[in-house]
Every structure is written in structure tokens, then in C-alpha cells.
mmCIF file of C-alpha atoms in Angstrom:
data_model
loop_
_atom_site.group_PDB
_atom_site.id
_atom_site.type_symbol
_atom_site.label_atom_id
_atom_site.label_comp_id
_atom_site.label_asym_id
_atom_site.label_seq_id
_atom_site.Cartn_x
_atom_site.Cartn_y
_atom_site.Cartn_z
ATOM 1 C CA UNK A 1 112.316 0.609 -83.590
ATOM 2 C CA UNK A 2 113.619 2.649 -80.800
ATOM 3 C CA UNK A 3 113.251 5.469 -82.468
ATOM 4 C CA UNK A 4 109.878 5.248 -83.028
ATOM 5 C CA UNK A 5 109.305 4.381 -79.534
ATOM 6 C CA UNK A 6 110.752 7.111 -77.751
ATOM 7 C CA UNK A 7 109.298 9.567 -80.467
ATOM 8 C CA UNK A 8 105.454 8.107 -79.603
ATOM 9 C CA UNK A 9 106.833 8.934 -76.113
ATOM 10 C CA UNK A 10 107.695 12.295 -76.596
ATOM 11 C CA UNK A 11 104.322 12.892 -78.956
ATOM 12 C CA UNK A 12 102.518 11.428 -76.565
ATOM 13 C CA UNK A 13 103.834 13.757 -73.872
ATOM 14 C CA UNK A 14 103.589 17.186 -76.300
ATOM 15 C CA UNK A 15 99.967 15.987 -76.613
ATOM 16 C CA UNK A 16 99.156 15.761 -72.921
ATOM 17 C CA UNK A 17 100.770 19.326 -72.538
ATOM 18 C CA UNK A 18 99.299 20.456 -75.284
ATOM 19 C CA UNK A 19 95.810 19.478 -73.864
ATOM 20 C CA UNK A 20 96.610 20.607 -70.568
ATOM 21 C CA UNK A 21 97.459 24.108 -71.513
ATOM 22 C CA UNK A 22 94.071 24.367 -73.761
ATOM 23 C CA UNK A 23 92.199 23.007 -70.878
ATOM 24 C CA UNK A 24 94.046 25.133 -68.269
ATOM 25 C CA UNK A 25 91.736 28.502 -68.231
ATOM 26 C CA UNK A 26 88.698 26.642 -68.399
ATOM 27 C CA UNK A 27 89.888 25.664 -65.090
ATOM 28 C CA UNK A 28 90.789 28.986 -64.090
ATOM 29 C CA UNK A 29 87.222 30.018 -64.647
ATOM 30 C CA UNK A 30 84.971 27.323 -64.020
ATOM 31 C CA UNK A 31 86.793 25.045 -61.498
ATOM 32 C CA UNK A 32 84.989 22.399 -60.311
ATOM 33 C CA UNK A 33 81.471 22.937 -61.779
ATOM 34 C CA UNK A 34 82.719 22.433 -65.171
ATOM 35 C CA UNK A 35 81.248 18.737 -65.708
ATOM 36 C CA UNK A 36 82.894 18.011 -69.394
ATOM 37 C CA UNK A 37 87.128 17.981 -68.539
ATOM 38 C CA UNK A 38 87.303 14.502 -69.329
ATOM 39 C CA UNK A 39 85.148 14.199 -72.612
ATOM 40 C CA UNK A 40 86.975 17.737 -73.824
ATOM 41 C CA UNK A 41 89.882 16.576 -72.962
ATOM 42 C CA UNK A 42 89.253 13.241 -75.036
ATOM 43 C CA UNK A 43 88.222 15.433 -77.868
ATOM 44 C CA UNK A 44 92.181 17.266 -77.924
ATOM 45 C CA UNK A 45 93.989 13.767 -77.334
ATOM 46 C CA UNK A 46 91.944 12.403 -80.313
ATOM 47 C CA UNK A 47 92.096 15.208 -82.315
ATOM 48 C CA UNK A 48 95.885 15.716 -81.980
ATOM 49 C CA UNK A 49 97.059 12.018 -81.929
ATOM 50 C CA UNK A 50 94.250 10.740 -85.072
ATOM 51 C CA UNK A 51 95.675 13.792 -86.711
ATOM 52 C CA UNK A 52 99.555 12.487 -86.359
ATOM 53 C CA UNK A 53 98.637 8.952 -87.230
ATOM 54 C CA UNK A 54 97.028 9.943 -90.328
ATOM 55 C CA UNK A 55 99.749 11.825 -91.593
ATOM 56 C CA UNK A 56 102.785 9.815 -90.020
ATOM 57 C CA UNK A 57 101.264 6.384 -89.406
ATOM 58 C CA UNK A 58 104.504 4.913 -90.852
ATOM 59 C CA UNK A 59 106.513 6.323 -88.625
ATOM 60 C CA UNK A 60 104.320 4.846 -85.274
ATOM 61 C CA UNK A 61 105.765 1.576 -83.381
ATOM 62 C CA UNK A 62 102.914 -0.126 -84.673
ATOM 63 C CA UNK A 63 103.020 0.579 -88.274
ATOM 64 C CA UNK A 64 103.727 -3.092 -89.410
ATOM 65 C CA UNK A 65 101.150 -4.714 -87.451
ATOM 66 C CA UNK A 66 98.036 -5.426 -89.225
ATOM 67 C CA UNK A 67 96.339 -7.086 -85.664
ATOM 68 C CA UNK A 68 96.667 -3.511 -84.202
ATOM 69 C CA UNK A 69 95.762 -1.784 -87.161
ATOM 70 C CA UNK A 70 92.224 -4.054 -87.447
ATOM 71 C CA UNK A 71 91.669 -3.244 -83.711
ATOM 72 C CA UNK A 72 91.983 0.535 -84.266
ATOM 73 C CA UNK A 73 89.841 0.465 -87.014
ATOM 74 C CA UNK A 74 87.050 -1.374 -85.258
ATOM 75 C CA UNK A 75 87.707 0.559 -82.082
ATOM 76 C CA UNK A 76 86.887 3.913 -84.122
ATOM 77 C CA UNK A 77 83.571 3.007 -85.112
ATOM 78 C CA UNK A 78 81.835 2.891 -81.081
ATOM 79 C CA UNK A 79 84.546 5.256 -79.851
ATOM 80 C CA UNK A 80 82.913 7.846 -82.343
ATOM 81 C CA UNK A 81 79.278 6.604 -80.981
ATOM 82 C CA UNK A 82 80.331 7.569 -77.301
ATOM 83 C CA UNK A 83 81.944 10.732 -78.554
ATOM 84 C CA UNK A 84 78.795 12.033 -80.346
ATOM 85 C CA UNK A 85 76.899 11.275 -77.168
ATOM 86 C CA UNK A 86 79.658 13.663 -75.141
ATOM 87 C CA UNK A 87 78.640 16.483 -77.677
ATOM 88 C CA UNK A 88 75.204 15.810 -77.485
ATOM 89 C CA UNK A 89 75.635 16.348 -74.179
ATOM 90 C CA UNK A 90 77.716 19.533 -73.883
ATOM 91 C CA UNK A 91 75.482 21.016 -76.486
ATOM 92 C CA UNK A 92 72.497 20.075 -73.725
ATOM 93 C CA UNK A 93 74.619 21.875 -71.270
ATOM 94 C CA UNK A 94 74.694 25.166 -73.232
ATOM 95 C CA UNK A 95 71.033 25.059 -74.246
ATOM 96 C CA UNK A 96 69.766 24.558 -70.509
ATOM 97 C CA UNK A 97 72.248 25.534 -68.192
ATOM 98 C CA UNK A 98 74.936 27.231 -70.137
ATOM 99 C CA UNK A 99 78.590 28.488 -69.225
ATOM 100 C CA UNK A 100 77.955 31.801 -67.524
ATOM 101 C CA UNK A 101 75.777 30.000 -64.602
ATOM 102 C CA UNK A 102 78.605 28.248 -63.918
ATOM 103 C CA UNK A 103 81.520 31.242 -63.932
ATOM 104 C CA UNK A 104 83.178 32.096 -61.127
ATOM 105 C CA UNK A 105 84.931 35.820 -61.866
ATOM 106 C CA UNK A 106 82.682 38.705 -61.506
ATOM 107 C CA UNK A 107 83.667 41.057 -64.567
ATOM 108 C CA UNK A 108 81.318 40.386 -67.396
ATOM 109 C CA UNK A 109 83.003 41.300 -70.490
ATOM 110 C CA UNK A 110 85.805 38.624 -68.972
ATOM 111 C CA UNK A 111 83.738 35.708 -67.945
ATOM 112 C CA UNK A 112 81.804 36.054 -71.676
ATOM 113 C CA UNK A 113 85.397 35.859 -73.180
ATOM 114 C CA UNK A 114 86.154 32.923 -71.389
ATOM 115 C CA UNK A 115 82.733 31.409 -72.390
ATOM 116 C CA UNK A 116 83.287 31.746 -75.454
ATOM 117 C CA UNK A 117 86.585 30.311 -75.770
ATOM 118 C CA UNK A 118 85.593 27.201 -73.877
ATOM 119 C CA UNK A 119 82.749 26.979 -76.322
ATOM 120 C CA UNK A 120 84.150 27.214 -78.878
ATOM 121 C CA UNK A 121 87.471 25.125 -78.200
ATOM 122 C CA UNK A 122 85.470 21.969 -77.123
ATOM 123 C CA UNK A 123 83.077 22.225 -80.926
ATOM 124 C CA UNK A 124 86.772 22.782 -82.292
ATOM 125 C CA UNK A 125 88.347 19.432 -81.113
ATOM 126 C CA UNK A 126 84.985 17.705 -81.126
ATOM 127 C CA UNK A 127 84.232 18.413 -85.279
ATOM 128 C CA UNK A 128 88.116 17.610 -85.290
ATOM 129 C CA UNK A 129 87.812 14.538 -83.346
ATOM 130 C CA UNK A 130 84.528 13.809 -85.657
ATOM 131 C CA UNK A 131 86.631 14.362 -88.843
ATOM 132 C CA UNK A 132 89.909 12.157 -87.677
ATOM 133 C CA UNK A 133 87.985 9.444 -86.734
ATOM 134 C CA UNK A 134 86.191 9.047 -90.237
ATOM 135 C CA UNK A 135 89.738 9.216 -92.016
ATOM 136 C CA UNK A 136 91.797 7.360 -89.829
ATOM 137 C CA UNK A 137 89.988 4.431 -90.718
ATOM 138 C CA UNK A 138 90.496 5.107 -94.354
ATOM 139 C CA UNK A 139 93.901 5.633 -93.612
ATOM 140 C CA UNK A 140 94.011 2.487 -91.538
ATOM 141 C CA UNK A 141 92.493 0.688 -94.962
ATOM 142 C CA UNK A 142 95.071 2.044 -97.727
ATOM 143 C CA UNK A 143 98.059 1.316 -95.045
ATOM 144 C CA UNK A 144 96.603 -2.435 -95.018
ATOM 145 C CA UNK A 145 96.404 -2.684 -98.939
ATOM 146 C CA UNK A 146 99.481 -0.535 -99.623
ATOM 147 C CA UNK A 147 100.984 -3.161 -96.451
ATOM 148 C CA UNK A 148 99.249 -6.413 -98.075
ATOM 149 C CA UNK A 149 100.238 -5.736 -101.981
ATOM 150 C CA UNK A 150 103.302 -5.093 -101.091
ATOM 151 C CA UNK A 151 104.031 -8.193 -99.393
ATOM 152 C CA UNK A 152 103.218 -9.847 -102.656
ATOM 153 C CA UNK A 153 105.482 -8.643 -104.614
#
């Protein structure tokens, strides 16, 4: 049980690096006016941990408890709601405002690059996040039964 403690530790911290260095020319470029850090940044953390749980969900401290397990899967369901309203709103954001109103570096051909990448990274993790939250559910479900049938036996 350690192991799997100090592993969700050290995943935990590779995912906040991860998201950091994703997030960190955004930053660069748009500083403060940049309104969506937080839900983007929701969108990688989902993204990557969803992603490990669906493939290594026996190998997470709480593989063996079905309380936890019933909580994540219920917790997925308005979690997904409030993400969809995030993207609804960033998409808003590009349609009225959009990212090169808010750039702060003078060259165009760099601030369009930039734009682009911060477009494009955010729908990235968001149809990600989208994605992983419909199968980790399912995951959740055959975990349960695989979990449930086999305590029958």
C-alpha cells in the first residue's frame, strides 16, 4: 500500500509539472488578462490523471474501495456539467473578444503562434477531459463488477 501511495504522490506531482509547463507560455504572453488559467488548467489535471486511472486504476490507493469508487462516479457526472460550461465559455471568449486583444508582444507572426497554441491546447485537454470523463465511469463500473464477482467466488 505504500507503494501505491508514494507513486499517486509522485503522479500527482509529474501532473502538476506537467500542467505547469503547458500552461507556462500562455503566461508568458498573456499574463494577467488571460481569464481561463484555472478552468485550462482543470482541463490538463483531468485529462492526465482520468487518463492514468483508466488505464492503471488497480494500481491507485483506492482501488479496493467501492465507497470511493461510487463517489467518483457520481462526482463525474456534474463535474462534466461545470466543465462544458468552462468551454462554452472560452469558446465565447474567442468569438467576441479573442486571444490577440489580449497579447502582450508586439511581433505578429509571434503573438498568432502563441494564439494558436493556447487555442488549441485548451480544445485539446478540454475534448480530452470530455472523453475521460465518459470512460472513467465505465471503467469505474467494470472495476465494481470485475471487484463484486470476484468476491463471490
Amino acid at each position: 500500500m505504500l507503494q501505491k501511495i508514494t507513486a499517486e504522490i509522485l503522479f500527482i506531482i509529474a501532473t502538476f509539472v506537467l500542467a505547469a509547463l503547458i500552461m507556462w507560455p500562455i503566461y508568458q504572453e498573456f499574463g494577467d488578462k488571460y481569464e481561463f488559467y484555472w478552468t485550462n488548467l482543470a482541463f490538463i489535471l483531468l485529462f492526465v490523471t482520468f487518463t492514468r486511472y483508466i488505464f492503471l486504476l488497480k494500481h491507485v490507493p483506492f482501488s479496493h474501495s467501492k465507497l470511493i469508487k461510487v463517489i467518483l462516479f457520481f462526482l463525474c457526472i456534474p463535474l462534466f456539467l461545470y466543465m462544458l460550461d468552462g468551454f462554452y465559455n472560452f469558446q465565447r471568449f474567442l468569438d467576441e473578444v479573442g486571444l490577440q486583444e489580449i497579447s502582450q508582444n508586439s511581433t505578429s507572426q509571434e503573438s498568432s503562434n502563441i494564439c494558436k497554441y493556447t487555442r488549441y491546447q485548451f480544445i485539446l485537454f478540454a475534448t480530452g477531459g470530455f472523453i475521460t470523463m465518459v470512460l472513467f465511469p465505465v471503467r469505474i463500473i467494470i472495476s465494481m463488477w470485475r471487484q463484486f464477482n470476484t468476491d463471490k467466488i
